[in-house]
Short mmCIF file of C-alpha atoms and ligand atoms in Angstrom, two decimals:
data_model
loop_
_atom_site.label_atom_id
_atom_site.label_comp_id
_atom_site.label_asym_id
_atom_site.label_seq_id
_atom_site.Cartn_x
_atom_site.Cartn_y
_atom_site.Cartn_z
CA MET A 23 106.89 -146.36 -215.97
CA SER A 24 103.85 -147.83 -214.99
CA SER A 25 101.07 -145.76 -213.88
CA ASP A 26 101.84 -146.21 -210.27
CA GLY A 27 105.62 -145.34 -210.78
CA PHE A 28 106.69 -148.50 -208.84
CA SER A 29 107.52 -150.59 -212.25
CA GLY A 30 110.69 -152.75 -211.95
CA THR A 31 109.96 -153.67 -208.32
CA ILE A 32 109.91 -157.57 -207.55
CA PHE A 33 106.48 -157.15 -206.08
CA ARG A 34 103.87 -154.71 -206.84
CA GLY A 35 100.44 -154.24 -205.69
CA ARG A 36 97.54 -152.35 -206.63
CA ARG A 37 97.52 -148.97 -205.54
CA ARG A 38 94.65 -146.85 -204.34
CA GLY A 39 92.89 -144.14 -206.96
CA VAL A 40 93.26 -140.71 -206.48
CA LEU A 41 90.18 -138.40 -206.44
CA ILE A 42 90.94 -135.47 -208.15
CA ALA A 43 88.57 -132.25 -207.36
CA LEU A 44 89.28 -129.92 -209.95
CA SER A 45 87.78 -126.47 -209.56
CA SER A 46 88.42 -123.02 -211.26
CA PRO A 47 86.06 -120.24 -212.22
CA SER A 48 84.14 -120.79 -215.49
CA GLY A 49 86.33 -119.58 -218.29
CA ALA A 50 89.62 -120.64 -217.17
CA GLY A 51 89.86 -123.80 -219.11
CA LYS A 52 88.93 -126.30 -216.51
CA THR A 53 86.91 -128.74 -218.84
CA THR A 54 89.22 -128.80 -221.69
CA LEU A 55 92.31 -129.35 -219.08
CA SER A 56 90.45 -132.17 -217.63
CA LYS A 57 89.01 -133.77 -221.23
CA ARG A 58 93.09 -133.70 -221.96
CA LEU A 59 93.72 -135.09 -218.89
CA LEU A 60 91.29 -137.85 -219.46
CA SER A 61 92.62 -138.57 -222.95
CA GLN A 62 96.11 -138.82 -221.94
CA ASN A 63 95.64 -141.13 -218.89
CA PRO A 64 93.70 -144.36 -219.51
CA ASP A 65 93.42 -144.67 -215.77
CA VAL A 66 91.51 -141.80 -214.94
CA VAL A 67 87.74 -141.44 -215.23
CA LEU A 68 85.59 -138.57 -215.14
CA SER A 69 83.03 -138.76 -212.55
CA ILE A 70 79.39 -137.82 -214.12
CA SER A 71 76.98 -135.98 -211.60
CA CYS A 72 73.32 -135.93 -211.53
CA THR A 73 71.94 -132.56 -211.99
CA THR A 74 68.00 -131.36 -211.98
CA ARG A 75 68.86 -128.53 -214.51
CA LYS A 76 67.82 -129.41 -218.57
CA PRO A 77 70.47 -129.77 -220.66
CA ARG A 78 71.74 -127.23 -222.57
CA PRO A 79 72.29 -127.60 -226.38
CA GLY A 80 74.79 -130.14 -227.27
CA GLU A 81 74.90 -131.71 -223.72
CA ILE A 82 74.46 -135.60 -223.79
CA ASN A 83 72.94 -137.45 -221.26
CA GLY A 84 75.19 -139.93 -219.41
CA GLN A 85 78.23 -138.13 -220.77
CA ASP A 86 78.02 -134.42 -219.42
CA TYR A 87 75.21 -135.52 -216.48
CA ASP A 88 72.76 -137.60 -215.55
CA PHE A 89 69.64 -135.63 -216.08
CA ILE A 90 66.78 -136.61 -214.04
CA SER A 91 63.77 -135.04 -211.91
CA VAL A 92 63.72 -133.38 -208.75
CA GLU A 93 61.79 -136.16 -207.39
CA GLU A 94 64.38 -138.87 -208.81
CA PHE A 95 67.20 -136.65 -206.90
CA LYS A 96 65.24 -136.41 -203.43
CA LYS A 97 64.98 -139.96 -203.67
CA ARG A 98 68.36 -140.99 -204.34
CA ILE A 99 69.42 -138.58 -201.45
CA ASP A 100 67.25 -140.77 -199.05
CA ASP A 101 68.72 -143.90 -200.92
CA GLY A 102 72.04 -142.88 -200.14
CA TYR A 103 73.07 -143.01 -203.55
CA PHE A 104 75.42 -139.91 -203.54
CA PHE A 105 79.00 -139.51 -202.28
CA GLU A 106 77.90 -135.72 -202.12
CA TRP A 107 75.29 -133.07 -203.31
CA ALA A 108 74.81 -129.68 -203.08
CA GLU A 109 71.92 -127.12 -204.38
CA VAL A 110 73.80 -124.62 -206.57
CA PHE A 111 71.70 -121.93 -208.22
CA GLY A 112 68.54 -123.49 -207.31
CA ARG A 113 69.54 -126.74 -208.77
CA TYR A 114 70.44 -130.05 -207.35
CA TYR A 115 74.11 -131.35 -208.41
CA GLY A 116 75.13 -134.73 -206.73
CA THR A 117 78.10 -137.44 -207.41
CA PRO A 118 77.08 -140.83 -207.30
CA LYS A 119 79.02 -142.92 -204.58
CA THR A 120 79.16 -146.56 -206.24
CA PRO A 121 81.66 -145.67 -209.55
CA VAL A 122 83.94 -143.63 -207.21
CA MET A 123 84.43 -146.26 -204.65
CA GLU A 124 84.88 -149.06 -207.18
CA ALA A 125 87.41 -146.54 -209.20
CA ILE A 126 89.79 -145.67 -206.12
CA ASP A 127 89.45 -149.51 -204.93
CA GLU A 128 90.47 -150.65 -208.20
CA GLY A 129 93.46 -148.30 -208.31
CA ARG A 130 91.89 -145.66 -211.11
CA ASP A 131 91.54 -141.92 -210.41
CA VAL A 132 88.53 -140.03 -210.88
CA ILE A 133 88.50 -136.46 -211.46
CA PHE A 134 85.59 -134.09 -210.51
CA ASP A 135 84.66 -130.86 -212.27
CA ILE A 136 83.15 -129.29 -209.47
CA ASP A 137 82.93 -126.07 -207.67
CA TRP A 138 84.84 -125.25 -204.09
CA GLN A 139 81.88 -126.40 -202.02
CA GLY A 140 81.86 -129.38 -203.70
CA ALA A 141 85.64 -129.97 -203.65
CA GLN A 142 85.31 -128.99 -199.65
CA ILE A 143 82.89 -132.12 -199.30
CA ILE A 144 84.84 -134.78 -201.17
CA ALA A 145 87.71 -133.91 -199.24
CA ASP A 146 85.78 -133.70 -196.13
CA GLN A 147 84.28 -137.17 -197.22
CA ALA A 148 87.60 -138.92 -198.40
CA PRO A 149 90.72 -136.85 -196.71
CA GLU A 150 93.09 -139.47 -197.24
CA ASP A 151 92.21 -139.89 -201.03
CA THR A 152 91.67 -136.77 -202.38
CA VAL A 153 93.57 -133.89 -204.18
CA ARG A 154 92.28 -130.44 -204.68
CA ILE A 155 93.77 -128.67 -207.92
CA PHE A 156 92.65 -124.97 -208.49
CA ILE A 157 93.02 -123.45 -212.04
CA LEU A 158 93.22 -119.79 -212.33
CA PRO A 159 93.03 -117.74 -215.22
CA PRO A 160 96.19 -115.08 -216.02
CA SER A 161 93.50 -112.21 -215.65
CA LEU A 162 90.25 -111.31 -215.26
CA ALA A 163 90.07 -109.34 -218.42
CA LEU A 164 90.99 -112.76 -220.44
CA LEU A 165 88.00 -114.41 -218.41
CA GLU A 166 85.72 -111.77 -219.28
CA ASP A 167 86.92 -112.02 -222.84
CA ARG A 168 86.34 -115.77 -223.17
CA LEU A 169 82.96 -115.49 -221.29
CA ARG A 170 81.99 -112.82 -224.15
CA LYS A 171 83.44 -114.71 -227.04
CA ARG A 172 81.14 -117.99 -225.68
CA GLY A 173 78.57 -115.85 -227.53
CA GLN A 174 74.90 -115.98 -225.99
CA ASP A 175 75.51 -114.14 -222.83
CA SER A 176 73.85 -110.41 -222.02
CA ASP A 177 75.86 -108.06 -220.26
CA GLU A 178 74.10 -108.66 -217.03
CA VAL A 179 74.56 -112.49 -217.08
CA ILE A 180 78.54 -111.64 -217.98
CA ARG A 181 78.48 -109.50 -214.53
CA ASP A 182 76.83 -112.10 -212.78
CA ARG A 183 79.19 -114.85 -214.06
CA MET A 184 81.90 -112.48 -213.39
CA ASN A 185 81.29 -112.28 -209.43
CA ARG A 186 81.07 -115.80 -209.21
CA ALA A 187 84.23 -116.14 -210.76
CA LYS A 188 85.71 -114.00 -208.17
CA ASP A 189 83.77 -115.67 -205.18
CA GLU A 190 85.26 -118.73 -206.90
CA ILE A 191 88.77 -117.71 -206.74
CA SER A 192 88.39 -116.23 -203.14
CA HIS A 193 88.66 -119.97 -202.38
CA TRP A 194 92.05 -120.66 -204.11
CA ASP A 195 94.05 -121.54 -200.91
CA GLU A 196 91.88 -124.19 -199.64
CA TYR A 197 93.25 -126.14 -202.81
CA ASP A 198 96.42 -128.23 -202.69
CA TYR A 199 97.70 -127.34 -206.08
CA VAL A 200 97.18 -123.93 -207.90
CA ILE A 201 97.79 -123.58 -211.49
CA VAL A 202 97.96 -120.60 -213.64
CA ASN A 203 96.46 -121.43 -217.28
CA ASP A 204 98.56 -118.75 -218.94
CA ASP A 205 100.00 -121.54 -221.41
CA PHE A 206 97.66 -124.40 -222.15
CA ALA A 207 100.48 -127.03 -222.95
CA ARG A 208 102.27 -125.84 -219.75
CA ALA A 209 99.20 -125.90 -217.61
CA LEU A 210 98.17 -129.52 -218.54
CA GLU A 211 101.96 -130.42 -218.09
CA LYS A 212 101.66 -129.29 -214.45
CA LEU A 213 98.12 -131.04 -213.73
CA ASN A 214 100.06 -134.22 -215.19
CA GLN A 215 102.94 -133.75 -212.76
CA ALA A 216 100.49 -132.92 -210.02
CA LEU A 217 98.56 -136.26 -210.66
CA HIS A 218 101.97 -138.37 -210.83
CA ALA A 219 103.10 -136.99 -207.33
CA GLU A 220 99.75 -137.60 -205.82
CA ARG A 221 100.05 -141.08 -207.33
CA LEU A 222 103.21 -141.79 -205.83
CA LYS A 223 102.32 -140.74 -202.02
CA ARG A 224 102.97 -143.74 -199.41
CA ASN A 225 99.52 -144.19 -198.55
CA ARG A 226 98.11 -144.76 -201.94
CA HIS A 227 100.15 -147.98 -201.75
CA PRO A 228 98.79 -150.26 -199.24
CA TRP A 229 101.03 -153.29 -200.22
CA LEU A 230 103.88 -151.50 -199.22
CA GLY A 231 103.99 -152.47 -195.64
CA GLU A 232 104.16 -156.30 -197.03
CA PHE A 233 106.75 -155.55 -199.35
CA VAL A 234 109.10 -154.10 -196.76
CA ASP A 235 108.26 -156.98 -194.33
CA ALA A 236 109.58 -159.25 -197.08
CA LEU A 237 112.64 -157.40 -197.90
CA MET A 238 113.61 -157.35 -194.26
CA GLU A 239 113.47 -160.93 -194.44
CA GLN A 240 115.62 -161.35 -197.24
P1 5GP B 305 76.55 -126.31 -214.68
O1 5GP B 305 75.50 -125.97 -214.66
O2 5GP B 305 76.89 -124.80 -215.44
O3 5GP B 305 77.28 -127.43 -215.32
O4 5GP B 305 77.25 -126.43 -213.01
C1 5GP B 305 77.33 -125.72 -212.00
C2 5GP B 305 77.72 -125.55 -210.79
O5 5GP B 305 77.76 -126.73 -210.60
C3 5GP B 305 79.44 -125.45 -211.43
O6 5GP B 305 80.11 -124.67 -210.64
C4 5GP B 305 79.93 -127.25 -211.26
O7 5GP B 305 81.17 -127.40 -210.65
C5 5GP B 305 79.12 -127.72 -210.11
N1 5GP B 305 78.45 -128.92 -210.39
C6 5GP B 305 78.70 -129.95 -210.92
N2 5GP B 305 78.53 -131.14 -210.67
C7 5GP B 305 78.32 -130.99 -209.31
C8 5GP B 305 78.06 -132.14 -208.33
O8 5GP B 305 78.26 -133.15 -208.49
N3 5GP B 305 78.67 -131.71 -206.84
C9 5GP B 305 78.49 -130.62 -206.71
N4 5GP B 305 78.74 -130.08 -205.38
N5 5GP B 305 78.80 -129.59 -207.62
C10 5GP B 305 78.66 -129.86 -208.79
#
């Protein structure tokens, strides 16, 4: 079946892409899930944010983020470059507008690895095009365990991250789909199902009106 679910019809127009705002507390598996979703779906692209924070070891400029200076970030705000932007933990983060708009018009979906605030702004900016998906860990103990296994962080940092995780989780009911990541393969399957259901929605197929008109004339 084609990615829009309408293959086999006589007439097929281009669908509008879906903006997928994917959030979770850190350590719940969101990044791994989004990477797998991307590799399984050629029509899905990842939105690369700009940030003023420094790259962490292993992070690649232009791939993980577009790492820019505060001055450059502020200039881009003034130029209307961003679809949304926010100050998170004293650093600026923002989503470039043009790639997002081009992708949805071309029928490609865009995935945003973003916190609840960013997800809310994206949904406000493009309510018809956005779907919000939240990934929950099966337990807080598991989340803490995953954060500890990442290594480097002191007890204090872990405590801080756990508090932030709880804050993020408290926004779960603002999301359209909530997936508990107790089993990676199952969570990935649910994520794919949510995406495919969203792609089928009537308003994502602007060509349907014309199709029905032609159908009725037959
Ligand atoms: P980190 O510095 O750990 O990569 O990200 C810190 C936080 O910033 C995360 O919660 C992440 O979701 C959020 N973030 C990353 N990119 C953006 C963005 O473009 N816009 C907003 N609003 N938040 C972002």
